[in-house]
Amino acid sequence: MTAASATTADTFRPALHYTARNTWLNDPNGLIHHEGVYHLYYQNNPLDNVWGNMSWGHATSPDLITWTEHPVAISCDGEEDIFSGSIVFDRDNTSGFGTDSAPPLVAVYTSAFKPGTAHPGIQAQSLAYSRDGGYTWTKHTANPVLNRGSAEFRDPKVIRYDGDAGSYWVMVAVEATDFQVVLYKSEDLKSWELLSTFGPANATGGVWECPDLFLLPVDGDPENLQWVLTVNLNPGGPNNGSAGQYFVGDFDGTTFTSTTTVTEGLQDPARLGDYQWLDWGRDYYAAVSFSDVPDGRRLMIGWMNNWQYANEIPTSPWRSPMSLVREVSLRNDDGILRLVQQVAADLASLGEPTPSFSLAAVEISDGQHLLGGAAGSVQRIELTVTPGTAEEFGLVVRGDGAEGTRIGIRPTESRIVVDRRESGQTDFHGSFASIDTAPIRTTDGSYELTVYVDRCSVEVFAQEGQVTLTELIFPSSTSTDVSLYAAGGTATINNLTITQYA
Ligand code: FRU
């Protein structure tokens, strides 16, 4: 189908999440805050709403919630598709692409060379630069700048390393089918020297893609910094298909050493649940972080889709949303270092939300309890619950009595569940209807959930962002009910607040 011929009503278009106007997108690329603006580039097919013609699309935002789409930033051509990568602000003009007084932005991307070119079938790293703050881009004439002769070498994320070993650019990229992150160093972004490799480790049930490396304080302590290496893999996630894992440890300027590795070498499938995941849901992939965010905040976006069914989700004329922007931080949790995530987007800039629904201190009994006056399809739901005798309790969103997406806690199993088997349209792909679960812990016996519902998705942040599950759903536009439920007994709702955004 071509984008121009789209006719279906656009009822799934999210209000809070970025979508391209009428084309396909996948991975976020080149995330950077520059001159007061957040730039989101992304894998884009400018001509259609399925994967192909890979180029970098572009959008900007002042507040991480309202986005403006711009013309394609870096375009595929007869030689190459433009695969994923990153952007740095070359403030000292090390690359020479700008001037000392007007330093450039430099994009480092994967050239996926086409058949019949000088490097047929090869993936190698290339540069483009912008002298106008990221709106127009020129490809470097001496591309590629880093070629290992590999068909699976991609997704460079470049950071500025400033530490005991010196000050230089560091690239993390992948040898995707070797389950390896490769680290390189450069003074000028043009000539690269191999530093080390990391992996295989933990999950290796699919190719490794889109890595990232960043420093975070533990529990906000600037004296206690740890490095985090994130690696996306496809398939092989904890609930099938695409997902992202992370490792915490040290980077000495040459080598990343993980202190959280469970399995060295190839994956032990039985350990999948023991690895650390950026998100346990089915639809949070290729997540990477922004460069140069003020106040040292670490903000990430993931592609809200899964390669298992990505090209078939029933949206039109666009296909695939981005996730909400998340702030990640590192917490020492009984000796285990874990990422916690909160939504960073400033929802206040959407204007005053319409009336909220709230209740407090109510015991619910076995069954489903419709909340009159709480219906909606773009909402934030905040819930704290204390278990009673029920084996499972929680919320049903986007419901109509028959249809609905169930988000629940099973306290005796210490698990959170998102069940989208009855969520609406599921039959466009055999692996879409799913019940997905994640481990969840409580210290005081109660559970806290913050759920963002946005027309075609639920993003669940549990226990103040210790566990997240992100899932696409395709309900009827008339399925807007919100209910509470308990199965096999009681539970006490300590607090429930629902804020409507559209
Ligand atoms: C991840 C990925 C990347 C690649 C891009 C191509 O989703 O496969 O490894 O650069 O998508 O669109």
Short mmCIF file of C-alpha atoms and ligand atoms in Angstrom, two decimals:
data_model
loop_
_atom_site.label_atom_id
_atom_site.label_comp_id
_atom_site.label_asym_id
_atom_site.label_seq_id
_atom_site.Cartn_x
_atom_site.Cartn_y
_atom_site.Cartn_z
CA MET A 1 0.00 0.00 0.00
CA THR A 2 1.31 3.46 -0.69
CA ALA A 3 0.93 6.15 1.93
CA ALA A 4 -1.06 8.34 -0.44
CA SER A 5 -3.82 5.76 -0.95
CA ALA A 6 -4.69 5.42 2.74
CA THR A 7 -8.40 5.67 3.46
CA THR A 8 -9.01 3.93 6.81
CA ALA A 9 -10.16 6.10 9.70
CA ASP A 10 -7.17 7.04 11.79
CA THR A 11 -8.64 6.00 15.16
CA PHE A 12 -5.40 4.48 16.46
CA ARG A 13 -3.27 7.62 16.05
CA PRO A 14 -1.88 8.32 19.53
CA ALA A 15 -2.24 11.70 21.22
CA LEU A 16 0.81 11.48 23.51
CA HIS A 17 3.23 9.45 21.36
CA TYR A 18 5.11 10.49 18.24
CA THR A 19 4.04 9.02 14.89
CA ALA A 20 5.15 10.05 11.42
CA ARG A 21 2.29 11.73 9.53
CA ASN A 22 1.80 9.14 6.78
CA THR A 23 4.85 6.88 6.63
CA TRP A 24 6.64 3.99 8.31
CA LEU A 25 9.12 4.41 11.17
CA ASN A 26 11.29 2.11 13.27
CA ASP A 27 14.33 2.77 15.51
CA PRO A 28 14.91 6.18 17.10
CA ASN A 29 18.22 7.57 15.79
CA GLY A 30 20.46 10.55 16.53
CA LEU A 31 18.63 11.63 19.69
CA ILE A 32 20.10 14.92 20.88
CA HIS A 33 19.16 18.07 22.77
CA HIS A 34 20.67 20.99 20.89
CA GLU A 35 20.14 24.75 21.11
CA GLY A 36 17.08 24.27 23.32
CA VAL A 37 15.37 21.73 21.06
CA TYR A 38 14.99 17.96 21.35
CA HIS A 39 15.74 16.27 18.02
CA LEU A 40 14.29 12.85 17.23
CA TYR A 41 15.57 11.25 14.03
CA TYR A 42 14.34 7.80 13.15
CA GLN A 43 14.45 4.94 10.69
CA ASN A 44 11.91 6.01 8.09
CA ASN A 45 10.53 4.84 4.78
CA PRO A 46 9.65 8.19 3.18
CA LEU A 47 7.65 6.46 0.42
CA ASP A 48 5.49 3.90 2.19
CA ASN A 49 4.24 2.60 5.54
CA VAL A 50 6.17 -0.67 5.56
CA TRP A 51 9.92 -1.13 6.12
CA GLY A 52 12.13 -0.16 3.16
CA ASN A 53 14.03 2.75 1.54
CA MET A 54 15.66 3.32 4.93
CA SER A 55 16.38 6.98 5.55
CA TRP A 56 16.46 9.20 8.63
CA GLY A 57 13.16 10.95 9.30
CA HIS A 58 13.22 13.94 11.65
CA ALA A 59 11.03 15.58 14.28
CA THR A 60 11.68 18.20 16.95
CA SER A 61 10.07 19.06 20.27
CA PRO A 62 10.45 21.73 22.92
CA ASP A 63 8.89 19.58 25.67
CA LEU A 64 9.18 15.90 24.60
CA ILE A 65 5.42 15.64 24.06
CA THR A 66 4.51 17.96 21.18
CA TRP A 67 6.48 17.02 18.06
CA THR A 68 6.87 18.72 14.70
CA GLU A 69 7.77 16.55 11.71
CA HIS A 70 10.43 17.91 9.35
CA PRO A 71 11.60 16.84 5.89
CA VAL A 72 13.72 13.68 5.68
CA ALA A 73 17.14 14.47 7.16
CA ILE A 74 19.39 11.85 5.54
CA SER A 75 18.13 10.01 2.51
CA CYS A 76 18.89 6.59 1.05
CA ASP A 77 20.24 6.62 -2.50
CA GLY A 78 21.43 4.20 -5.18
CA GLU A 79 24.47 3.27 -3.08
CA GLU A 80 23.14 2.82 0.43
CA ASP A 81 20.29 2.54 2.86
CA ILE A 82 20.77 4.71 5.94
CA PHE A 83 20.52 2.41 8.94
CA SER A 84 20.54 3.35 12.62
CA GLY A 85 23.08 5.57 14.33
CA SER A 86 23.61 8.59 16.52
CA ILE A 87 24.46 12.30 16.47
CA VAL A 88 27.07 14.22 18.46
CA PHE A 89 27.61 17.94 18.86
CA ASP A 90 31.26 18.30 17.82
CA ARG A 91 31.79 21.41 19.96
CA ASP A 92 35.58 21.56 19.36
CA ASN A 93 35.15 20.92 15.63
CA THR A 94 37.39 17.84 15.89
CA SER A 95 35.98 16.61 12.58
CA GLY A 96 36.68 19.86 10.73
CA PHE A 97 33.14 19.76 9.26
CA GLY A 98 32.37 23.13 10.84
CA THR A 99 34.48 26.00 12.10
CA ASP A 100 35.74 26.78 15.59
CA SER A 101 33.10 29.49 15.90
CA ALA A 102 30.34 27.41 14.28
CA PRO A 103 30.93 23.78 15.29
CA PRO A 104 28.85 21.14 13.49
CA LEU A 105 26.51 18.34 14.47
CA VAL A 106 27.90 15.04 13.17
CA ALA A 107 25.72 12.00 12.45
CA VAL A 108 27.37 8.58 12.59
CA TYR A 109 25.18 6.06 10.80
CA THR A 110 25.35 2.63 9.22
CA SER A 111 25.65 2.51 5.47
CA ALA A 112 23.88 -0.65 4.33
CA PHE A 113 25.49 -0.89 0.90
CA LYS A 114 23.34 -2.08 -1.98
CA PRO A 115 24.18 -4.79 -4.52
CA GLY A 116 26.31 -3.59 -7.41
CA THR A 117 28.07 -0.87 -5.37
CA ALA A 118 31.70 -0.70 -4.23
CA HIS A 119 30.83 -2.58 -0.99
CA PRO A 120 27.90 -4.86 -1.91
CA GLY A 121 26.15 -6.35 1.12
CA ILE A 122 28.50 -4.66 3.59
CA GLN A 123 27.42 -2.68 6.63
CA ALA A 124 29.96 0.01 7.56
CA GLN A 125 29.91 3.27 9.51
CA SER A 126 29.58 6.62 7.75
CA LEU A 127 29.30 10.31 8.60
CA ALA A 128 27.05 13.21 7.67
CA TYR A 129 27.21 16.71 9.12
CA SER A 130 24.86 19.62 9.71
CA ARG A 131 25.86 23.26 9.97
CA ASP A 132 22.34 24.53 10.60
CA GLY A 133 21.54 22.89 13.91
CA GLY A 134 20.31 19.57 12.54
CA TYR A 135 17.82 20.51 9.80
CA THR A 136 19.91 19.83 6.68
CA TRP A 137 22.66 17.24 6.34
CA THR A 138 25.58 16.62 3.97
CA LYS A 139 27.14 13.17 3.58
CA HIS A 140 30.92 13.04 4.10
CA THR A 141 32.67 12.47 0.76
CA ALA A 142 35.10 9.86 2.18
CA ASN A 143 32.42 7.48 3.52
CA PRO A 144 32.50 4.88 4.91
CA VAL A 145 34.91 5.81 7.71
CA LEU A 146 34.88 2.42 9.44
CA ASN A 147 34.57 -0.76 7.41
CA ARG A 148 35.33 -4.23 8.84
CA GLY A 149 34.11 -6.02 5.73
CA SER A 150 31.17 -7.31 7.77
CA ALA A 151 27.56 -7.71 6.66
CA GLU A 152 26.28 -7.35 10.25
CA PHE A 153 28.24 -4.39 11.70
CA ARG A 154 25.79 -1.65 12.60
CA ASP A 155 24.05 0.86 14.85
CA PRO A 156 26.90 3.11 16.07
CA LYS A 157 26.23 5.12 19.21
CA VAL A 158 28.96 7.71 19.75
CA ILE A 159 29.61 9.30 23.14
CA ARG A 160 32.26 11.66 24.47
CA TYR A 161 34.45 9.81 26.97
CA ASP A 162 36.07 12.10 29.56
CA GLY A 163 37.81 10.06 32.22
CA ASP A 164 41.04 8.74 33.67
CA ALA A 165 42.15 7.43 30.27
CA GLY A 166 41.72 10.81 28.53
CA SER A 167 39.13 12.61 26.46
CA TYR A 168 38.00 11.18 23.10
CA TRP A 169 35.05 9.89 21.13
CA VAL A 170 33.90 6.32 21.85
CA MET A 171 31.66 4.35 19.51
CA VAL A 172 29.63 1.34 20.62
CA ALA A 173 28.24 -0.69 17.72
CA VAL A 174 27.36 -4.35 17.19
CA GLU A 175 28.46 -7.40 15.31
CA ALA A 176 24.82 -8.42 15.37
CA THR A 177 25.05 -12.14 14.66
CA ASP A 178 28.10 -12.61 16.93
CA PHE A 179 26.09 -11.19 19.90
CA GLN A 180 28.89 -8.74 20.43
CA VAL A 181 29.20 -5.04 21.21
CA VAL A 182 32.35 -3.58 19.63
CA LEU A 183 33.95 -0.46 21.09
CA TYR A 184 36.08 1.98 19.06
CA LYS A 185 37.92 5.21 19.83
CA SER A 186 38.52 8.32 17.73
CA GLU A 187 39.99 11.81 18.05
CA ASP A 188 38.25 13.25 14.97
CA LEU A 189 35.22 10.98 14.26
CA LYS A 190 36.87 10.00 10.98
CA SER A 191 39.56 7.53 11.96
CA TRP A 192 38.65 4.79 14.43
CA GLU A 193 40.75 2.38 16.50
CA LEU A 194 39.36 -0.83 18.02
CA LEU A 195 39.29 -0.75 21.84
CA SER A 196 37.58 -3.98 22.90
CA THR A 197 34.51 -6.19 22.55
CA PHE A 198 31.77 -7.20 24.99
CA GLY A 199 29.66 -10.37 24.74
CA PRO A 200 28.12 -12.80 24.14
CA ALA A 201 26.49 -12.45 27.56
CA ASN A 202 23.01 -12.99 29.02
CA ALA A 203 20.30 -13.00 26.34
CA THR A 204 21.50 -14.17 22.91
CA GLY A 205 18.27 -15.58 21.51
CA GLY A 206 18.41 -13.11 18.60
CA VAL A 207 20.72 -10.63 16.90
CA TRP A 208 22.21 -7.86 19.03
CA GLU A 209 21.29 -4.38 17.78
CA CYS A 210 21.30 -0.69 18.78
CA PRO A 211 23.65 -0.56 21.81
CA ASP A 212 24.19 2.43 24.10
CA LEU A 213 26.68 3.25 26.85
CA PHE A 214 26.19 5.88 29.54
CA LEU A 215 27.19 6.86 33.05
CA LEU A 216 24.63 7.17 35.85
CA PRO A 217 24.84 8.00 39.56
CA VAL A 218 23.64 5.27 41.92
CA ASP A 219 20.71 6.57 44.00
CA GLY A 220 21.54 10.09 42.76
CA ASP A 221 24.98 10.09 44.42
CA PRO A 222 27.43 11.97 42.14
CA GLU A 223 30.33 10.28 43.97
CA ASN A 224 29.07 6.82 43.02
CA LEU A 225 28.92 6.55 39.23
CA GLN A 226 28.36 3.35 37.27
CA TRP A 227 28.35 2.63 33.54
CA VAL A 228 25.31 1.09 31.88
CA LEU A 229 25.53 -0.81 28.58
CA THR A 230 22.17 -1.39 26.88
CA VAL A 231 21.76 -3.89 24.03
CA ASN A 232 18.62 -4.61 22.08
CA LEU A 233 18.03 -8.07 20.74
CA ASN A 234 15.65 -9.56 18.23
CA PRO A 235 14.08 -12.02 18.77
CA GLY A 236 14.73 -13.55 22.21
CA GLY A 237 13.01 -11.08 24.57
CA PRO A 238 11.51 -12.20 27.89
CA ASN A 239 7.99 -12.38 26.42
CA ASN A 240 9.06 -13.20 22.83
CA GLY A 241 10.31 -11.14 19.95
CA SER A 242 12.17 -7.83 20.18
CA ALA A 243 13.37 -6.45 23.53
CA GLY A 244 16.24 -4.61 25.21
CA GLN A 245 18.56 -5.84 27.95
CA TYR A 246 21.15 -3.95 29.99
CA PHE A 247 24.34 -4.54 31.94
CA VAL A 248 25.76 -2.40 34.76
CA GLY A 249 29.49 -2.14 35.40
CA ASP A 250 32.64 -0.18 34.65
CA PHE A 251 34.15 1.34 31.52
CA ASP A 252 37.80 2.30 31.93
CA GLY A 253 38.11 4.04 28.58
CA THR A 254 38.98 0.76 26.84
CA THR A 255 36.89 -2.13 28.19
CA PHE A 256 33.39 -2.46 29.60
CA THR A 257 33.24 -4.93 32.48
CA SER A 258 29.80 -6.01 33.67
CA THR A 259 29.02 -6.76 37.30
CA THR A 260 25.48 -7.92 36.47
CA THR A 261 26.16 -10.66 33.92
CA VAL A 262 24.29 -13.86 34.76
CA THR A 263 25.35 -15.99 31.78
CA GLU A 264 28.62 -15.66 29.86
CA GLY A 265 28.68 -17.00 26.33
CA LEU A 266 25.53 -18.24 24.67
CA GLN A 267 22.19 -17.92 26.39
CA ASP A 268 20.83 -20.36 28.86
CA PRO A 269 17.10 -20.14 27.96
CA ALA A 270 16.15 -21.09 31.50
CA ARG A 271 17.76 -17.89 32.78
CA LEU A 272 15.83 -15.45 30.55
CA GLY A 273 13.82 -14.17 33.52
CA ASP A 274 16.99 -13.48 35.52
CA TYR A 275 18.45 -11.00 33.03
CA GLN A 276 17.87 -7.28 33.35
CA TRP A 277 15.42 -5.87 30.79
CA LEU A 278 14.66 -2.31 29.79
CA ASP A 279 11.04 -3.34 29.37
CA TRP A 280 9.23 -6.66 29.73
CA GLY A 281 6.45 -5.90 27.24
CA ARG A 282 6.29 -6.80 23.59
CA ASP A 283 6.61 -3.31 22.14
CA TYR A 284 9.68 -1.44 23.34
CA TYR A 285 12.62 -1.94 20.99
CA ALA A 286 15.78 -0.29 19.71
CA ALA A 287 15.72 2.05 22.73
CA VAL A 288 18.60 4.52 22.88
CA SER A 289 19.31 7.67 24.86
CA PHE A 290 19.61 11.38 24.07
CA SER A 291 22.95 13.17 24.04
CA ASP A 292 23.49 16.50 25.81
CA VAL A 293 20.29 16.63 27.87
CA PRO A 294 20.48 19.48 30.42
CA ASP A 295 21.20 18.64 34.07
CA GLY A 296 22.74 15.28 33.19
CA ARG A 297 19.35 13.59 32.84
CA ARG A 298 19.40 10.32 30.86
CA LEU A 299 16.36 10.17 28.59
CA MET A 300 15.49 7.25 26.34
CA ILE A 301 12.96 6.51 23.62
CA GLY A 302 12.09 3.07 22.24
CA TRP A 303 10.32 2.10 19.06
CA MET A 304 6.86 0.91 20.16
CA ASN A 305 6.59 -2.16 17.99
CA ASN A 306 8.02 -5.67 17.60
CA TRP A 307 9.66 -7.12 14.50
CA GLN A 308 7.43 -10.21 14.87
CA TYR A 309 4.44 -8.29 13.46
CA ALA A 310 5.74 -4.74 12.90
CA ASN A 311 4.78 -4.46 9.23
CA GLU A 312 1.27 -5.80 9.83
CA ILE A 313 -0.14 -3.68 12.66
CA PRO A 314 -3.49 -2.29 11.49
CA THR A 315 -2.70 1.43 11.40
CA SER A 316 -2.94 3.78 8.48
CA PRO A 317 -1.59 5.92 6.88
CA TRP A 318 1.25 5.82 9.42
CA ARG A 319 2.81 2.73 10.98
CA SER A 320 4.52 2.47 14.41
CA PRO A 321 4.58 4.96 17.27
CA MET A 322 7.58 5.87 19.40
CA SER A 323 7.33 5.23 23.16
CA LEU A 324 6.94 8.09 25.57
CA VAL A 325 10.28 9.62 26.54
CA ARG A 326 11.58 8.00 29.72
CA GLU A 327 14.07 9.22 32.28
CA VAL A 328 16.21 6.33 33.48
CA SER A 329 18.09 6.28 36.77
CA LEU A 330 20.06 3.68 38.66
CA ARG A 331 19.01 2.33 42.03
CA ASN A 332 20.76 0.05 44.48
CA ASP A 333 18.06 -2.46 45.28
CA ASP A 334 19.31 -4.70 48.09
CA GLY A 335 22.75 -4.86 46.51
CA ILE A 336 21.48 -5.26 42.92
CA LEU A 337 21.90 -2.25 40.63
CA ARG A 338 18.75 -1.75 38.56
CA LEU A 339 17.42 0.87 36.19
CA VAL A 340 14.19 2.58 37.16
CA GLN A 341 12.19 4.56 34.62
CA GLN A 342 9.71 7.43 34.74
CA VAL A 343 7.95 9.29 31.98
CA ALA A 344 9.96 12.43 31.24
CA ALA A 345 7.59 14.05 28.77
CA ASP A 346 5.98 17.16 30.16
CA LEU A 347 2.26 16.32 29.92
CA ALA A 348 1.41 19.69 31.44
CA SER A 349 2.21 21.29 28.10
CA LEU A 350 -0.88 19.56 26.63
CA GLY A 351 -2.99 22.02 28.63
CA GLU A 352 -5.28 21.49 31.56
CA PRO A 353 -6.45 17.84 31.57
CA THR A 354 -10.23 17.26 31.70
CA PRO A 355 -11.87 16.07 34.94
CA SER A 356 -10.08 13.43 36.86
CA PHE A 357 -11.61 10.40 38.43
CA SER A 358 -10.46 9.35 41.86
CA LEU A 359 -11.32 7.06 44.71
CA ALA A 360 -9.58 5.94 47.88
CA ALA A 361 -9.74 3.20 50.50
CA VAL A 362 -12.19 0.86 48.78
CA GLU A 363 -12.21 -2.91 49.10
CA ILE A 364 -13.13 -4.70 45.89
CA SER A 365 -14.54 -8.20 45.85
CA ASP A 366 -14.33 -11.04 43.35
CA GLY A 367 -15.43 -9.86 39.88
CA GLN A 368 -15.13 -6.88 37.55
CA HIS A 369 -16.25 -3.42 38.75
CA LEU A 370 -16.97 -0.78 36.12
CA LEU A 371 -15.88 2.73 37.09
CA GLY A 372 -18.64 5.11 36.01
CA GLY A 373 -17.25 8.42 34.75
CA ALA A 374 -13.74 7.04 34.20
CA ALA A 375 -14.00 6.09 30.51
CA GLY A 376 -11.38 7.30 28.06
CA SER A 377 -8.82 6.35 25.47
CA VAL A 378 -6.01 8.79 26.34
CA GLN A 379 -5.37 8.69 30.06
CA ARG A 380 -2.93 8.31 32.88
CA ILE A 381 -4.05 5.91 35.60
CA GLU A 382 -2.31 5.90 38.97
CA LEU A 383 -3.20 3.07 41.31
CA THR A 384 -1.98 1.72 44.63
CA VAL A 385 -3.40 -1.57 45.89
CA THR A 386 -2.91 -3.81 48.90
CA PRO A 387 -3.63 -7.49 48.35
CA GLY A 388 -6.44 -9.19 50.26
CA THR A 389 -7.48 -12.74 49.49
CA ALA A 390 -7.60 -12.37 45.67
CA GLU A 391 -5.08 -14.36 43.67
CA GLU A 392 -5.04 -11.59 41.04
CA PHE A 393 -6.32 -8.01 40.93
CA GLY A 394 -5.90 -4.92 38.81
CA LEU A 395 -7.40 -2.91 35.96
CA VAL A 396 -9.17 -3.53 32.70
CA VAL A 397 -8.70 -0.64 30.25
CA ARG A 398 -10.19 0.05 26.80
CA GLY A 399 -13.08 -2.24 27.72
CA ASP A 400 -16.67 -2.69 26.53
CA GLY A 401 -17.70 -5.70 28.59
CA ALA A 402 -16.34 -8.19 26.07
CA GLU A 403 -13.18 -6.48 24.82
CA GLY A 404 -10.50 -5.20 27.19
CA THR A 405 -6.82 -5.17 28.14
CA ARG A 406 -6.13 -6.59 31.60
CA ILE A 407 -3.28 -5.25 33.73
CA GLY A 408 -2.99 -7.21 36.96
CA ILE A 409 -0.86 -8.31 39.89
CA ARG A 410 -0.56 -11.90 41.08
CA PRO A 411 0.82 -11.34 44.59
CA THR A 412 1.53 -14.93 45.50
CA GLU A 413 3.46 -15.44 42.27
CA SER A 414 5.13 -11.99 42.57
CA ARG A 415 4.23 -11.28 38.95
CA ILE A 416 2.61 -8.53 36.93
CA VAL A 417 0.50 -9.51 33.92
CA VAL A 418 -0.63 -7.69 30.79
CA ASP A 419 -3.21 -9.71 28.90
CA ARG A 420 -4.07 -8.42 25.45
CA ARG A 421 -5.72 -11.56 24.13
CA GLU A 422 -9.13 -9.80 24.15
CA SER A 423 -7.74 -6.30 23.54
CA GLY A 424 -9.42 -5.77 20.14
CA GLN A 425 -7.95 -6.61 16.72
CA THR A 426 -5.35 -9.33 17.22
CA ASP A 427 -5.76 -11.56 14.18
CA PHE A 428 -3.50 -9.57 11.83
CA HIS A 429 -0.62 -11.72 13.09
CA GLY A 430 -0.49 -15.11 14.85
CA SER A 431 1.85 -13.98 17.61
CA PHE A 432 0.09 -10.74 18.58
CA ALA A 433 -2.56 -12.05 21.00
CA SER A 434 -0.50 -12.54 24.14
CA ILE A 435 -0.39 -12.65 27.89
CA ASP A 436 2.90 -11.19 29.05
CA THR A 437 4.32 -11.24 32.54
CA ALA A 438 7.22 -9.86 34.57
CA PRO A 439 8.54 -10.36 38.09
CA ILE A 440 7.47 -7.68 40.55
CA ARG A 441 8.63 -7.06 44.12
CA THR A 442 7.07 -5.22 47.04
CA THR A 443 8.74 -4.14 50.24
CA ASP A 444 5.70 -2.89 52.15
CA GLY A 445 3.13 -5.37 50.81
CA SER A 446 1.40 -2.92 48.45
CA TYR A 447 1.69 -2.37 44.69
CA GLU A 448 1.85 0.85 42.69
CA LEU A 449 1.01 1.10 38.99
CA THR A 450 1.12 4.09 36.65
CA VAL A 451 -0.43 3.26 33.29
CA TYR A 452 -0.47 5.46 30.19
CA VAL A 453 -3.29 4.52 27.83
CA ASP A 454 -3.01 6.17 24.43
CA ARG A 455 -5.44 4.93 21.75
CA CYS A 456 -3.25 2.04 20.50
CA SER A 457 -1.03 1.34 23.50
CA VAL A 458 -0.61 0.78 27.20
CA GLU A 459 2.68 1.64 28.90
CA VAL A 460 2.82 0.26 32.43
CA PHE A 461 5.29 1.57 35.03
CA ALA A 462 5.09 -0.60 38.16
CA GLN A 463 6.58 0.01 41.60
CA GLU A 464 7.78 3.52 40.72
CA GLY A 465 9.28 2.39 37.45
CA GLN A 466 11.16 -0.71 38.68
CA VAL A 467 9.33 -2.78 36.08
CA THR A 468 7.85 -1.54 32.81
CA LEU A 469 5.68 -3.32 30.23
CA THR A 470 4.85 -1.63 26.94
CA GLU A 471 2.20 -3.12 24.68
CA LEU A 472 0.34 -2.13 21.54
CA ILE A 473 -3.42 -2.75 21.46
CA PHE A 474 -6.00 -2.17 18.72
CA PRO A 475 -9.41 -1.84 20.41
CA SER A 476 -12.69 -0.63 18.93
CA SER A 477 -12.92 3.15 19.27
CA THR A 478 -16.04 2.60 21.42
CA SER A 479 -14.20 0.41 23.95
CA THR A 480 -13.30 3.05 26.51
CA ASP A 481 -14.44 1.60 29.87
CA VAL A 482 -12.11 1.35 32.83
CA SER A 483 -12.82 -1.33 35.47
CA LEU A 484 -11.19 -2.72 38.56
CA TYR A 485 -11.16 -6.46 39.08
CA ALA A 486 -10.28 -9.08 41.63
CA ALA A 487 -10.16 -12.82 41.01
CA GLY A 488 -10.87 -15.36 43.75
CA GLY A 489 -11.15 -12.89 46.65
CA THR A 490 -10.57 -9.29 47.70
CA ALA A 491 -8.08 -6.45 47.33
CA THR A 492 -8.00 -2.93 48.75
CA ILE A 493 -7.63 0.05 46.45
CA ASN A 494 -5.69 2.57 48.52
CA ASN A 495 -5.78 5.25 45.83
CA LEU A 496 -6.86 5.52 42.23
CA THR A 497 -6.53 8.65 40.09
CA ILE A 498 -7.37 8.85 36.39
CA THR A 499 -6.41 11.89 34.34
CA GLN A 500 -7.92 12.31 30.87
CA TYR A 501 -5.83 13.88 28.11
CA ALA A 502 -8.18 13.87 25.14
C1 FRU B 1 16.82 -2.54 14.54
C2 FRU B 1 17.44 -2.51 13.16
C3 FRU B 1 18.85 -2.00 13.20
C4 FRU B 1 19.06 -1.45 11.81
C5 FRU B 1 17.70 -0.89 11.50
C6 FRU B 1 17.30 -0.98 10.06
O1 FRU B 1 15.45 -2.48 14.55
O2 FRU B 1 17.37 -3.80 12.57
O3 FRU B 1 19.81 -2.97 13.58
O4 FRU B 1 20.06 -0.47 11.79
O5 FRU B 1 16.76 -1.61 12.28
O6 FRU B 1 16.10 -0.31 9.83
#
